[in-house]
Short mmCIF file of C-alpha atoms and ligand atoms in Angstrom, two decimals:
data_model
loop_
_atom_site.label_atom_id
_atom_site.label_comp_id
_atom_site.label_asym_id
_atom_site.label_seq_id
_atom_site.Cartn_x
_atom_site.Cartn_y
_atom_site.Cartn_z
CA MET A 1 -20.68 -20.72 11.86
CA ALA A 2 -19.26 -18.04 11.08
CA ASP A 3 -20.61 -14.80 8.91
CA TYR A 4 -17.31 -15.15 6.86
CA THR A 5 -14.77 -17.92 5.51
CA PHE A 6 -11.37 -16.74 5.07
CA TYR A 7 -8.90 -18.62 2.99
CA THR A 8 -5.25 -17.27 3.81
CA VAL A 9 -1.51 -17.96 4.04
CA PRO A 10 -0.02 -15.65 6.86
CA MET A 11 2.64 -14.36 4.48
CA SER A 12 0.46 -13.13 1.95
CA ARG A 13 -1.77 -10.24 0.82
CA GLY A 14 -3.67 -12.28 2.88
CA GLN A 15 -2.81 -9.93 5.83
CA ILE A 16 -4.77 -7.07 3.94
CA ALA A 17 -7.93 -8.97 4.13
CA ARG A 18 -7.48 -9.71 7.44
CA TRP A 19 -6.68 -6.10 8.28
CA ALA A 20 -9.86 -5.27 6.81
CA LEU A 21 -12.01 -8.05 8.49
CA HIS A 22 -10.90 -6.66 12.01
CA GLU A 23 -11.50 -2.76 11.21
CA ALA A 24 -14.88 -4.23 9.57
CA GLY A 25 -15.42 -6.19 13.28
CA ALA A 26 -16.93 -9.34 10.79
CA ASP A 27 -17.06 -12.44 12.21
CA TYR A 28 -15.02 -15.14 10.52
CA GLU A 29 -13.27 -18.67 10.75
CA GLN A 30 -10.05 -18.80 9.27
CA VAL A 31 -8.73 -21.72 7.09
CA LEU A 32 -5.03 -21.74 6.36
CA VAL A 33 -3.98 -22.75 2.97
CA ASP A 34 -0.69 -25.05 2.49
CA TRP A 35 0.61 -24.10 -1.01
CA ALA A 36 1.41 -27.57 -1.90
CA SER A 37 -2.08 -28.91 -1.19
CA ARG A 38 -4.77 -26.20 -1.76
CA PRO A 39 -8.35 -27.48 -0.30
CA PRO A 40 -10.85 -28.24 -3.20
CA GLU A 41 -13.58 -25.65 -1.65
CA LEU A 42 -10.31 -22.83 -2.31
CA VAL A 43 -10.30 -23.76 -5.79
CA ALA A 44 -13.86 -24.29 -6.61
CA ALA A 45 -14.64 -20.63 -5.02
CA ASN A 46 -11.73 -18.86 -7.03
CA PRO A 47 -10.67 -20.49 -9.91
CA MET A 48 -7.39 -18.48 -9.77
CA ASN A 49 -6.45 -20.71 -6.99
CA LYS A 50 -5.27 -17.58 -4.86
CA VAL A 51 -5.62 -16.20 -1.25
CA PRO A 52 -7.05 -13.90 -0.11
CA THR A 53 -10.83 -15.87 -0.91
CA LEU A 54 -13.74 -14.60 1.17
CA ILE A 55 -16.69 -16.28 0.91
CA HIS A 56 -19.46 -14.32 2.88
CA HIS A 57 -22.21 -16.96 4.10
CA ALA A 58 -25.14 -14.26 3.72
CA PRO A 59 -28.91 -15.81 4.62
CA GLU A 60 -29.58 -15.95 1.05
CA GLY A 61 -26.62 -18.14 -0.37
CA ASP A 62 -23.06 -17.86 -0.27
CA ARG A 63 -20.91 -15.28 -2.21
CA VAL A 64 -17.54 -15.35 -3.06
CA ILE A 65 -15.48 -12.23 -2.99
CA THR A 66 -12.07 -11.80 -4.24
CA GLU A 67 -9.24 -9.68 -4.81
CA CYS A 68 -8.03 -7.37 -1.87
CA ALA A 69 -9.32 -4.14 -2.86
CA ALA A 70 -12.78 -5.54 -3.49
CA ILE A 71 -12.80 -7.25 -0.32
CA CYS A 72 -11.83 -4.33 1.52
CA ALA A 73 -14.68 -2.56 -0.47
CA TYR A 74 -17.59 -5.11 0.23
CA LEU A 75 -16.68 -5.44 3.92
CA ALA A 76 -16.65 -1.51 4.43
CA ASP A 77 -19.96 -1.68 2.21
CA LEU A 78 -21.79 -4.02 4.55
CA HIS A 79 -20.61 -3.12 7.98
CA ALA A 80 -22.04 0.15 7.94
CA GLU A 81 -22.04 0.43 11.47
CA ALA A 82 -17.61 0.69 11.12
CA ASP A 83 -18.32 3.64 9.49
CA LEU A 84 -15.28 3.14 6.98
CA PHE A 85 -17.52 3.41 3.81
CA PRO A 86 -17.12 6.99 2.01
CA ARG A 87 -19.74 9.93 2.58
CA ASP A 88 -20.46 11.38 -0.42
CA GLU A 89 -18.09 13.80 -0.37
CA GLU A 90 -15.25 11.30 0.17
CA LYS A 91 -16.46 8.91 -2.69
CA ALA A 92 -14.36 10.58 -5.21
CA ASP A 93 -10.99 9.98 -3.29
CA TYR A 94 -12.20 6.90 -1.86
CA TYR A 95 -12.45 5.20 -5.30
CA ARG A 96 -10.06 7.06 -7.11
CA TRP A 97 -7.31 5.86 -4.79
CA LEU A 98 -8.73 2.31 -4.09
CA PHE A 99 -8.35 1.40 -7.70
CA PHE A 100 -5.26 3.63 -8.44
CA ALA A 101 -3.48 1.57 -5.99
CA ALA A 102 -4.86 -1.99 -6.80
CA GLY A 103 -4.00 -1.14 -10.66
CA PRO A 104 -1.13 1.37 -11.11
CA LEU A 105 0.63 1.45 -8.14
CA GLU A 106 0.64 -2.55 -7.56
CA GLN A 107 1.99 -2.98 -11.30
CA ALA A 108 4.09 -0.45 -10.86
CA VAL A 109 5.77 -1.92 -7.75
CA VAL A 110 5.37 -5.33 -8.74
CA SER A 111 7.29 -4.91 -12.04
CA ARG A 112 9.90 -3.08 -10.51
CA ALA A 113 10.23 -6.21 -8.06
CA MET A 114 10.33 -8.70 -10.96
CA GLY A 115 12.80 -6.30 -13.04
CA TRP A 116 10.37 -5.45 -15.63
CA ASP A 117 11.26 -2.44 -17.50
CA VAL A 118 8.72 -0.42 -19.64
CA PRO A 119 10.61 -0.38 -22.82
CA GLU A 120 11.69 3.11 -24.01
CA GLY A 121 8.81 5.20 -25.60
CA LYS A 122 6.06 2.82 -24.27
CA SER A 123 5.12 4.47 -20.89
CA GLY A 124 2.16 5.76 -22.46
CA MET A 125 0.87 2.29 -22.79
CA ALA A 126 1.61 1.44 -19.59
CA GLY A 127 -1.10 2.08 -16.86
CA PHE A 128 0.99 2.83 -14.49
CA GLY A 129 3.46 5.06 -16.92
CA THR A 130 6.56 4.63 -15.13
CA TYR A 131 7.63 3.49 -11.73
CA GLU A 132 8.87 6.81 -10.68
CA ARG A 133 5.63 8.63 -11.76
CA THR A 134 3.62 6.77 -9.62
CA ILE A 135 5.30 6.94 -6.81
CA ASP A 136 5.63 11.03 -7.08
CA VAL A 137 1.76 10.93 -7.41
CA MET A 138 1.22 8.85 -3.91
CA GLU A 139 3.95 11.11 -2.22
CA GLY A 140 1.98 13.75 -3.41
CA LEU A 141 -0.88 12.44 -1.90
CA LEU A 142 0.14 11.74 0.78
CA SER A 143 1.92 14.72 1.87
CA GLY A 144 -0.99 16.92 1.76
CA ARG A 145 -3.55 14.82 4.11
CA ASP A 146 -3.56 12.36 6.59
CA TRP A 147 -5.62 9.61 4.97
CA VAL A 148 -6.98 8.78 1.24
CA CYS A 149 -9.87 10.36 1.81
CA GLY A 150 -8.73 13.17 3.94
CA ALA A 151 -9.26 14.01 7.99
CA ARG A 152 -10.87 10.68 8.46
CA PHE A 153 -9.64 6.87 7.94
CA THR A 154 -11.84 4.88 5.48
CA MET A 155 -11.44 1.35 4.30
CA ALA A 156 -9.56 2.88 1.40
CA ASP A 157 -6.67 3.13 4.16
CA VAL A 158 -6.19 -0.36 4.57
CA TYR A 159 -5.71 -0.97 0.74
CA VAL A 160 -3.61 1.80 -0.37
CA GLY A 161 -2.02 2.08 3.08
CA SER A 162 -1.01 -2.04 2.94
CA GLN A 163 0.61 -1.13 -0.16
CA ILE A 164 2.77 1.85 1.18
CA ASP A 165 2.85 -0.54 4.48
CA TRP A 166 4.13 -3.73 2.84
CA GLY A 167 6.59 -1.97 0.53
CA LEU A 168 8.37 0.24 2.98
CA ASN A 169 8.53 -2.98 4.84
CA PHE A 170 10.21 -5.15 2.02
CA GLY A 171 11.78 -1.92 0.39
CA SER A 172 9.85 -2.19 -2.78
CA ILE A 173 8.76 1.67 -1.94
CA PRO A 174 11.36 4.22 -0.97
CA PRO A 175 11.38 5.22 2.41
CA LEU A 176 9.88 8.93 1.57
CA PRO A 177 9.01 11.04 4.92
CA ALA A 178 5.32 11.19 3.40
CA PHE A 179 4.85 7.62 3.55
CA ALA A 180 6.98 6.63 6.96
CA ALA A 181 4.49 9.14 8.37
CA TYR A 182 1.31 7.31 6.55
CA ALA A 183 2.54 4.47 7.88
CA GLU A 184 3.12 5.22 11.48
CA ARG A 185 -0.77 6.48 11.35
CA LEU A 186 -1.73 3.18 10.06
CA ARG A 187 0.04 1.09 12.59
CA THR A 188 -1.88 2.72 15.22
CA ARG A 189 -5.35 0.80 14.34
CA ALA A 190 -6.69 -1.09 16.67
CA GLY A 191 -7.60 -3.03 13.82
CA TYR A 192 -3.89 -2.98 11.90
CA GLN A 193 -2.43 -4.52 15.20
CA SER A 194 -4.96 -7.57 16.21
CA ALA A 195 -4.88 -8.75 12.44
CA LYS A 196 -0.96 -8.23 12.16
CA ALA A 197 -0.54 -9.87 15.48
CA ILE A 198 -2.24 -13.05 14.39
CA ASP A 199 -0.51 -13.32 11.32
CA ARG A 200 2.91 -12.31 13.20
CA ASP A 201 2.25 -15.49 15.42
CA LEU A 202 1.18 -17.73 12.28
CA ILE A 203 4.49 -17.14 10.55
CA LYS A 204 6.30 -17.35 13.69
CA ALA A 205 5.28 -20.92 14.59
CA ALA A 206 5.47 -22.05 11.10
CA ARG A 207 9.16 -21.32 11.24
CA ALA A 208 9.77 -22.45 14.48
CA GLY A 209 7.97 -25.76 13.33
CA GLU A 210 10.56 -25.70 9.97
CA ASN A 211 13.38 -25.25 12.72
CA GLY A 212 12.49 -27.91 14.93
N1 GSH B 301 -5.32 -9.72 -7.08
C1 GSH B 301 -5.17 -10.63 -6.19
C2 GSH B 301 -3.59 -10.97 -5.95
C3 GSH B 301 -3.94 -12.42 -5.25
C4 GSH B 301 -2.48 -13.14 -4.72
O1 GSH B 301 -1.70 -12.88 -5.95
N2 GSH B 301 -2.39 -14.02 -3.92
C5 GSH B 301 -1.32 -14.39 -4.10
C6 GSH B 301 -0.37 -14.62 -2.62
S1 GSH B 301 0.30 -12.88 -2.19
C7 GSH B 301 -1.25 -16.24 -4.24
O2 GSH B 301 -2.39 -16.51 -3.78
N3 GSH B 301 -0.43 -17.05 -5.00
C8 GSH B 301 -0.28 -18.09 -4.90
C9 GSH B 301 -0.73 -18.54 -6.38
O3 GSH B 301 -0.83 -17.40 -6.98
O4 GSH B 301 -0.49 -19.69 -6.85
C10 GSH B 301 -5.91 -9.66 -4.86
O5 GSH B 301 -5.66 -8.66 -4.73
O6 GSH B 301 -6.15 -10.37 -3.95
#
């Protein structure tokens, strides 16, 4: 049995977890989920009934891990050999921007995509403030450094980078030069390429099946 069972859908946030699994060098078995008939094991593991859901078959028993940012952090922590966990001097940036991307950045982008506007005078109550403020902060960060923690790629780049990469591809993040350059750096990663190729092929095969 593989060390991890990975419940995913190719065109989903599961791409983030797959990239993290590849960066960590983790041994996993995928279970492709059909939205219409989700396996009972998925619901049992994750009452949100969402993907990605990861089950770690640890020697002392199974552990369930959900939420892409948590999956990234967990894999970096457990796979020390991949050297994606932050060193002491990188930890402030690592946790700060990982949580920023999973909270304010994701809320800002999803709110924008849904057409939800923060009512006039209420931005102080919204964790992301405004979409523009959140994007400005990300642009400032990525204009001054190559990676989230500075000079070195860490697992925080898988999560923050996925938000930027996905947002550029789908137009939910503006194509600012700092974002485009960061995305170019991300796309050179072997882990990015091998993980994305799997989902790309699965998406292509599913579309071919629908059309033929
Ligand atoms: N906070 C979760 C979000 C997961 C999520 O919303 N996944 C979507 C696919 S991108 C899903 O499973 N949607 C199906 C549903 O909600 O029924 C994470 O970061 O992993």
